[in-house]
Amino acid sequence: MSIYSFQQLIGQERAKTILRHSLERGRISHAYLFVGPSGTGKRTLALAFAAALNCLADQRPCGSCRNCRRIDEGNHPDVTVLEPEGRSFKIDQIRQVQQLISLKPYEARSKIFILDGAEALTEQAANSLLKTLEEPPPYSVLILLADDSALLPTITSRCTLVHFQPLPQETVEEYLRQRGIVEAAEIAAASGGSIGKALHLAEIWPEVSEAVQTFLELVRSDQAWKINAGIYSRFKENQEFRRYFLELCEQKYKTTSVSALTAIHAAREMLKANVGPDAVLRSLAIRLAGDQRSAN
């Protein structure tokens, strides 16, 4: 069985139903826009849909025919997945899509293009893509994956919109427990309902949780000045560490202190404004220590 089956995607029943109905009725849109938080299965379902469109069996996707296997392995000539180059999709990437889409499928019924991270389309690239959406070849299907729907309205209006929702925390926790992850409850709480994020967080959880525990113990005992260089170094050098560090701090204060949550939010805004991470962490420590003193 291919990993890209509808059944193996956890949750997202409404999204799966929309695509199943399209397949059953033979009414395939020339373009879809999958919108939802990162790690909620947009790419997995896009590949499952690509396999279903080109599957050679009656029950699609079967996961075992030539087309399903090649899509599963990532080497089917008629299924192309593109990601942003750097921080954005460049117009040259869209021109590449336009060149490839003008050619008929080599082996499959449908030629599929998946743009993962479509919210990163530059205005120039989006306008170029619009031309393809207005006059698509009959054999082509474009699937745009975006964390939010803040795309050009002209693009959104030409796509079938499929929403992806964060999963319930209990669902994520159970998924992690089935994989033997001891800290399933804590990781699920910090995952924002994203299986993908939870799995990634599980990999770095020991490092982040230890750093947060040390940081908060010192802050709460009014010894923020003792925070060691190792924590500052990891916070400064690793963007993912910063993100999960702040999310775990937020989780620790979620039900106890509004002012602490405000301080954590301010730290995120400082990072967005390109304030140095070491200065951000120092500021957060000072504000949390002040909050602790006020509470005592």
Short mmCIF file of C-alpha atoms in Angstrom, two decimals:
data_model
loop_
_atom_site.label_atom_id
_atom_site.label_comp_id
_atom_site.label_asym_id
_atom_site.label_seq_id
_atom_site.Cartn_x
_atom_site.Cartn_y
_atom_site.Cartn_z
CA MET A 1 0.00 0.00 0.00
CA SER A 2 1.35 3.40 -0.96
CA ILE A 3 1.95 5.85 1.85
CA TYR A 4 -0.09 8.27 -0.24
CA SER A 5 -3.50 6.74 0.41
CA PHE A 6 -6.46 8.77 1.61
CA GLN A 7 -7.00 6.35 4.50
CA GLN A 8 -3.55 6.85 5.96
CA LEU A 9 -3.94 10.60 6.32
CA ILE A 10 -5.14 11.31 9.84
CA GLY A 11 -8.20 13.54 10.03
CA GLN A 12 -9.09 16.07 7.31
CA GLU A 13 -12.28 14.15 6.49
CA ARG A 14 -13.91 17.11 4.76
CA ALA A 15 -10.90 17.63 2.49
CA LYS A 16 -10.79 13.93 1.63
CA THR A 17 -14.53 13.90 0.92
CA ILE A 18 -14.25 16.82 -1.52
CA LEU A 19 -11.52 15.05 -3.48
CA ARG A 20 -13.25 11.66 -3.40
CA HIS A 21 -16.43 13.22 -4.81
CA SER A 22 -14.39 14.85 -7.58
CA LEU A 23 -12.96 11.44 -8.49
CA GLU A 24 -16.27 9.57 -8.26
CA ARG A 25 -18.12 12.10 -10.41
CA GLY A 26 -15.28 12.61 -12.84
CA ARG A 27 -15.42 16.35 -12.22
CA ILE A 28 -11.80 17.27 -11.78
CA SER A 29 -10.97 20.94 -11.36
CA HIS A 30 -8.04 22.32 -13.34
CA ALA A 31 -6.71 23.90 -10.13
CA TYR A 32 -7.02 23.30 -6.39
CA LEU A 33 -5.91 25.45 -3.47
CA PHE A 34 -5.21 23.48 -0.28
CA VAL A 35 -5.15 25.93 2.64
CA GLY A 36 -4.24 25.16 6.24
CA PRO A 37 -1.48 25.13 8.84
CA SER A 38 1.85 23.54 8.02
CA GLY A 39 2.05 19.84 8.85
CA THR A 40 -1.67 19.09 8.56
CA GLY A 41 -1.35 16.79 5.54
CA LYS A 42 -1.72 19.12 2.54
CA ARG A 43 1.25 17.68 0.65
CA THR A 44 0.41 14.09 1.60
CA LEU A 45 -3.16 14.45 0.31
CA ALA A 46 -2.00 16.28 -2.83
CA LEU A 47 0.24 13.33 -3.71
CA ALA A 48 -2.54 10.86 -2.87
CA PHE A 49 -4.84 12.80 -5.20
CA ALA A 50 -2.19 12.83 -7.93
CA ALA A 51 -1.88 9.06 -7.56
CA ALA A 52 -5.66 8.63 -7.65
CA LEU A 53 -5.94 10.69 -10.85
CA ASN A 54 -3.38 8.51 -12.59
CA CYS A 55 -3.94 5.13 -10.91
CA LEU A 56 -4.39 2.17 -13.27
CA ALA A 57 -6.66 0.19 -10.91
CA ASP A 58 -10.38 0.44 -10.19
CA GLN A 59 -9.92 1.40 -6.52
CA ARG A 60 -7.85 4.55 -6.67
CA PRO A 61 -5.17 5.06 -5.51
CA CYS A 62 -4.25 1.38 -5.29
CA GLY A 63 -0.68 2.01 -4.16
CA SER A 64 0.72 -0.85 -6.21
CA CYS A 65 0.31 -0.05 -9.92
CA ARG A 66 3.18 1.43 -11.90
CA ASN A 67 1.90 5.00 -11.67
CA CYS A 68 1.17 4.83 -7.92
CA ARG A 69 4.59 3.36 -7.20
CA ARG A 70 6.43 5.97 -9.22
CA ILE A 71 4.50 8.83 -7.63
CA ASP A 72 5.20 7.29 -4.22
CA GLU A 73 8.92 7.14 -5.08
CA GLY A 74 8.91 10.72 -6.38
CA ASN A 75 10.07 9.92 -9.90
CA HIS A 76 6.94 10.03 -12.06
CA PRO A 77 7.58 12.23 -15.13
CA ASP A 78 4.03 13.62 -15.08
CA VAL A 79 3.96 14.68 -11.41
CA THR A 80 6.08 17.71 -10.54
CA VAL A 81 6.48 19.12 -7.01
CA LEU A 82 7.98 22.59 -6.67
CA GLU A 83 9.02 24.51 -3.55
CA PRO A 84 10.10 28.14 -3.16
CA GLU A 85 13.66 29.00 -4.06
CA GLY A 86 14.83 30.64 -0.87
CA ARG A 87 11.98 32.64 0.63
CA SER A 88 9.75 32.89 -2.44
CA PHE A 89 8.65 31.33 -5.69
CA LYS A 90 10.47 33.08 -8.50
CA ILE A 91 8.97 33.91 -11.87
CA ASP A 92 11.48 31.57 -13.53
CA GLN A 93 9.94 28.67 -11.61
CA ILE A 94 6.49 29.57 -12.92
CA ARG A 95 7.89 29.83 -16.43
CA GLN A 96 9.26 26.33 -15.97
CA VAL A 97 5.76 25.15 -15.06
CA GLN A 98 4.35 26.87 -18.14
CA GLN A 99 6.90 25.18 -20.39
CA LEU A 100 6.27 21.74 -18.91
CA ILE A 101 2.49 22.09 -18.84
CA SER A 102 2.43 22.79 -22.57
CA LEU A 103 3.71 19.24 -23.18
CA LYS A 104 1.22 16.39 -23.07
CA PRO A 105 1.64 13.71 -20.38
CA TYR A 106 4.35 11.13 -21.06
CA GLU A 107 2.65 8.18 -19.38
CA ALA A 108 -0.30 9.29 -17.26
CA ARG A 109 -3.81 10.58 -17.87
CA SER A 110 -3.17 13.83 -16.03
CA LYS A 111 -0.14 16.04 -15.68
CA ILE A 112 0.06 17.25 -12.08
CA PHE A 113 1.93 20.27 -10.71
CA ILE A 114 2.09 20.73 -6.93
CA LEU A 115 3.32 24.12 -5.67
CA ASP A 116 4.15 23.62 -2.00
CA GLY A 117 4.34 26.97 -0.20
CA ALA A 118 2.19 28.95 -2.63
CA GLU A 119 1.82 31.75 -0.10
CA ALA A 120 5.44 32.56 -1.04
CA LEU A 121 4.57 33.47 -4.64
CA THR A 122 5.92 36.89 -5.52
CA GLU A 123 3.39 39.23 -7.13
CA GLN A 124 5.19 38.84 -10.45
CA ALA A 125 5.18 35.04 -10.18
CA ALA A 126 1.51 35.02 -9.14
CA ASN A 127 0.50 37.17 -12.10
CA SER A 128 2.43 34.86 -14.41
CA LEU A 129 0.72 31.81 -12.89
CA LEU A 130 -2.64 33.49 -13.42
CA LYS A 131 -2.20 33.15 -17.18
CA THR A 132 -1.87 29.39 -16.81
CA LEU A 133 -4.92 29.21 -14.54
CA GLU A 134 -6.99 31.12 -17.09
CA GLU A 135 -6.16 28.81 -20.01
CA PRO A 136 -5.01 25.45 -18.64
CA PRO A 137 -4.52 22.46 -20.94
CA PRO A 138 -7.34 19.91 -20.44
CA TYR A 139 -4.95 17.23 -19.18
CA SER A 140 -3.35 19.38 -16.46
CA VAL A 141 -4.12 19.81 -12.76
CA LEU A 142 -2.41 22.41 -10.56
CA ILE A 143 -2.49 21.97 -6.79
CA LEU A 144 -1.38 24.97 -4.73
CA LEU A 145 -0.51 24.35 -1.08
CA ALA A 146 -0.58 27.37 1.22
CA ASP A 147 -0.42 27.99 4.96
CA ASP A 148 -2.95 30.77 4.51
CA SER A 149 -5.20 32.05 1.74
CA ALA A 150 -3.52 35.46 1.47
CA LEU A 151 -2.96 34.97 -2.24
CA LEU A 152 -4.11 37.20 -5.06
CA PRO A 153 -7.93 37.03 -5.14
CA THR A 154 -7.71 36.41 -8.87
CA ILE A 155 -5.78 33.20 -8.17
CA THR A 156 -8.04 32.07 -5.32
CA SER A 157 -11.15 32.60 -7.42
CA ARG A 158 -9.83 30.27 -10.13
CA CYS A 159 -9.14 27.37 -7.77
CA THR A 160 -11.28 24.86 -5.93
CA LEU A 161 -10.65 25.73 -2.29
CA VAL A 162 -9.95 22.85 0.11
CA HIS A 163 -9.47 23.74 3.78
CA PHE A 164 -7.27 21.78 6.20
CA GLN A 165 -7.89 22.14 9.93
CA PRO A 166 -5.58 21.64 12.92
CA LEU A 167 -6.15 18.22 14.48
CA PRO A 168 -7.50 17.86 18.03
CA GLN A 169 -4.71 17.69 20.58
CA GLU A 170 -5.93 14.25 21.70
CA THR A 171 -5.58 12.90 18.15
CA VAL A 172 -1.99 14.10 17.88
CA GLU A 173 -1.18 12.72 21.33
CA GLU A 174 -2.58 9.28 20.47
CA TYR A 175 -0.65 9.25 17.19
CA LEU A 176 2.59 9.97 19.07
CA ARG A 177 1.87 7.38 21.78
CA GLN A 178 1.39 4.72 19.12
CA ARG A 179 4.93 5.49 18.01
CA GLY A 180 6.33 5.07 21.48
CA ILE A 181 7.03 8.76 22.14
CA VAL A 182 7.07 9.16 25.92
CA GLU A 183 6.49 12.93 25.98
CA ALA A 184 3.42 12.60 23.73
CA ALA A 185 1.15 14.82 25.85
CA GLU A 186 3.61 17.72 26.08
CA ILE A 187 4.56 17.55 22.41
CA ALA A 188 0.93 17.33 21.29
CA ALA A 189 0.11 20.40 23.39
CA ALA A 190 2.86 22.34 21.63
CA SER A 191 2.11 21.01 18.14
CA GLY A 192 -0.77 23.32 17.26
CA GLY A 193 -2.70 20.34 15.89
CA SER A 194 -0.01 19.51 13.33
CA ILE A 195 1.22 15.92 12.99
CA GLY A 196 4.18 17.06 10.91
CA LYS A 197 5.19 19.63 13.48
CA ALA A 198 4.73 17.13 16.32
CA LEU A 199 7.02 14.59 14.67
CA HIS A 200 9.68 17.20 14.06
CA LEU A 201 9.32 18.55 17.58
CA ALA A 202 9.75 15.03 18.96
CA GLU A 203 13.21 14.88 17.39
CA ILE A 204 14.49 17.97 19.20
CA TRP A 205 12.26 17.79 22.28
CA PRO A 206 14.94 16.68 24.78
CA GLU A 207 17.19 19.61 23.85
CA VAL A 208 14.44 22.24 23.85
CA SER A 209 12.63 21.02 26.97
CA GLU A 210 15.86 20.86 28.98
CA ALA A 211 16.77 24.40 27.90
CA VAL A 212 13.30 25.75 28.75
CA GLN A 213 13.28 24.00 32.12
CA THR A 214 16.67 25.49 33.05
CA PHE A 215 15.67 28.93 31.72
CA LEU A 216 12.40 29.07 33.65
CA GLU A 217 13.89 27.70 36.87
CA LEU A 218 16.43 30.52 36.87
CA VAL A 219 13.84 33.14 35.91
CA ARG A 220 11.43 32.01 38.64
CA SER A 221 14.19 32.05 41.27
CA ASP A 222 15.21 35.57 40.18
CA GLN A 223 18.56 34.33 38.91
CA ALA A 224 18.16 35.12 35.20
CA TRP A 225 21.73 36.38 35.16
CA LYS A 226 22.85 32.74 35.58
CA ILE A 227 21.40 31.63 32.23
CA ASN A 228 24.32 29.90 30.58
CA ALA A 229 25.95 30.69 27.26
CA GLY A 230 24.80 27.38 25.80
CA ILE A 231 21.14 28.41 25.87
CA TYR A 232 21.95 31.83 24.42
CA SER A 233 24.05 30.20 21.70
CA ARG A 234 21.34 27.73 20.63
CA PHE A 235 18.66 30.43 20.75
CA LYS A 236 20.83 32.71 18.62
CA GLU A 237 21.98 30.22 16.00
CA ASN A 238 18.99 27.95 15.45
CA GLN A 239 15.70 29.41 14.18
CA GLU A 240 13.73 26.22 14.83
CA PHE A 241 15.12 26.04 18.36
CA ARG A 242 13.92 29.62 18.92
CA ARG A 243 10.45 28.86 17.62
CA TYR A 244 9.94 25.75 19.73
CA PHE A 245 11.63 27.33 22.77
CA LEU A 246 9.07 30.16 22.75
CA GLU A 247 6.18 27.80 22.07
CA LEU A 248 7.14 25.61 25.00
CA CYS A 249 7.55 28.66 27.26
CA GLU A 250 4.08 29.71 26.15
CA GLN A 251 2.73 26.27 27.00
CA LYS A 252 4.18 26.52 30.53
CA TYR A 253 2.40 29.83 31.19
CA LYS A 254 -0.78 29.17 29.21
CA THR A 255 -3.11 28.90 32.20
CA THR A 256 -1.18 30.90 34.79
CA SER A 257 -0.05 34.31 33.57
CA VAL A 258 -1.43 36.64 30.93
CA SER A 259 1.48 39.05 31.36
CA ALA A 260 3.98 36.24 30.76
CA LEU A 261 2.15 35.29 27.56
CA THR A 262 2.30 38.96 26.53
CA ALA A 263 6.07 38.93 27.10
CA ILE A 264 6.47 35.81 24.94
CA HIS A 265 4.38 37.39 22.19
CA ALA A 266 6.57 40.50 22.40
CA ALA A 267 9.65 38.30 22.00
CA ARG A 268 8.22 36.88 18.77
CA GLU A 269 7.50 40.37 17.47
CA MET A 270 11.05 41.47 18.29
CA LEU A 271 12.44 38.54 16.30
CA LYS A 272 10.20 39.46 13.36
CA ALA A 273 11.61 43.00 13.58
CA ASN A 274 15.12 41.52 13.28
CA VAL A 275 16.16 42.30 16.85
CA GLY A 276 19.14 40.13 17.76
CA PRO A 277 18.07 36.79 19.29
CA ASP A 278 20.40 37.19 22.29
CA ALA A 279 18.83 40.59 23.08
CA VAL A 280 15.36 39.06 22.67
CA LEU A 281 16.13 36.26 25.12
CA ARG A 282 17.59 38.70 27.67
CA SER A 283 14.51 40.91 27.36
CA LEU A 284 12.21 37.91 27.80
CA ALA A 285 14.11 36.76 30.90
CA ILE A 286 13.86 40.24 32.46
CA ARG A 287 10.12 40.52 31.74
CA LEU A 288 9.34 37.03 33.03
CA ALA A 289 11.42 37.63 36.16
CA GLY A 290 9.54 40.88 36.75
CA ASP A 291 6.24 39.06 36.30
CA GLN A 292 7.36 36.45 38.84
CA ARG A 293 8.30 39.12 41.40
CA SER A 294 4.92 40.82 40.95
CA ALA A 295 3.16 37.52 41.57
CA ASN A 296 5.10 36.87 44.80
#
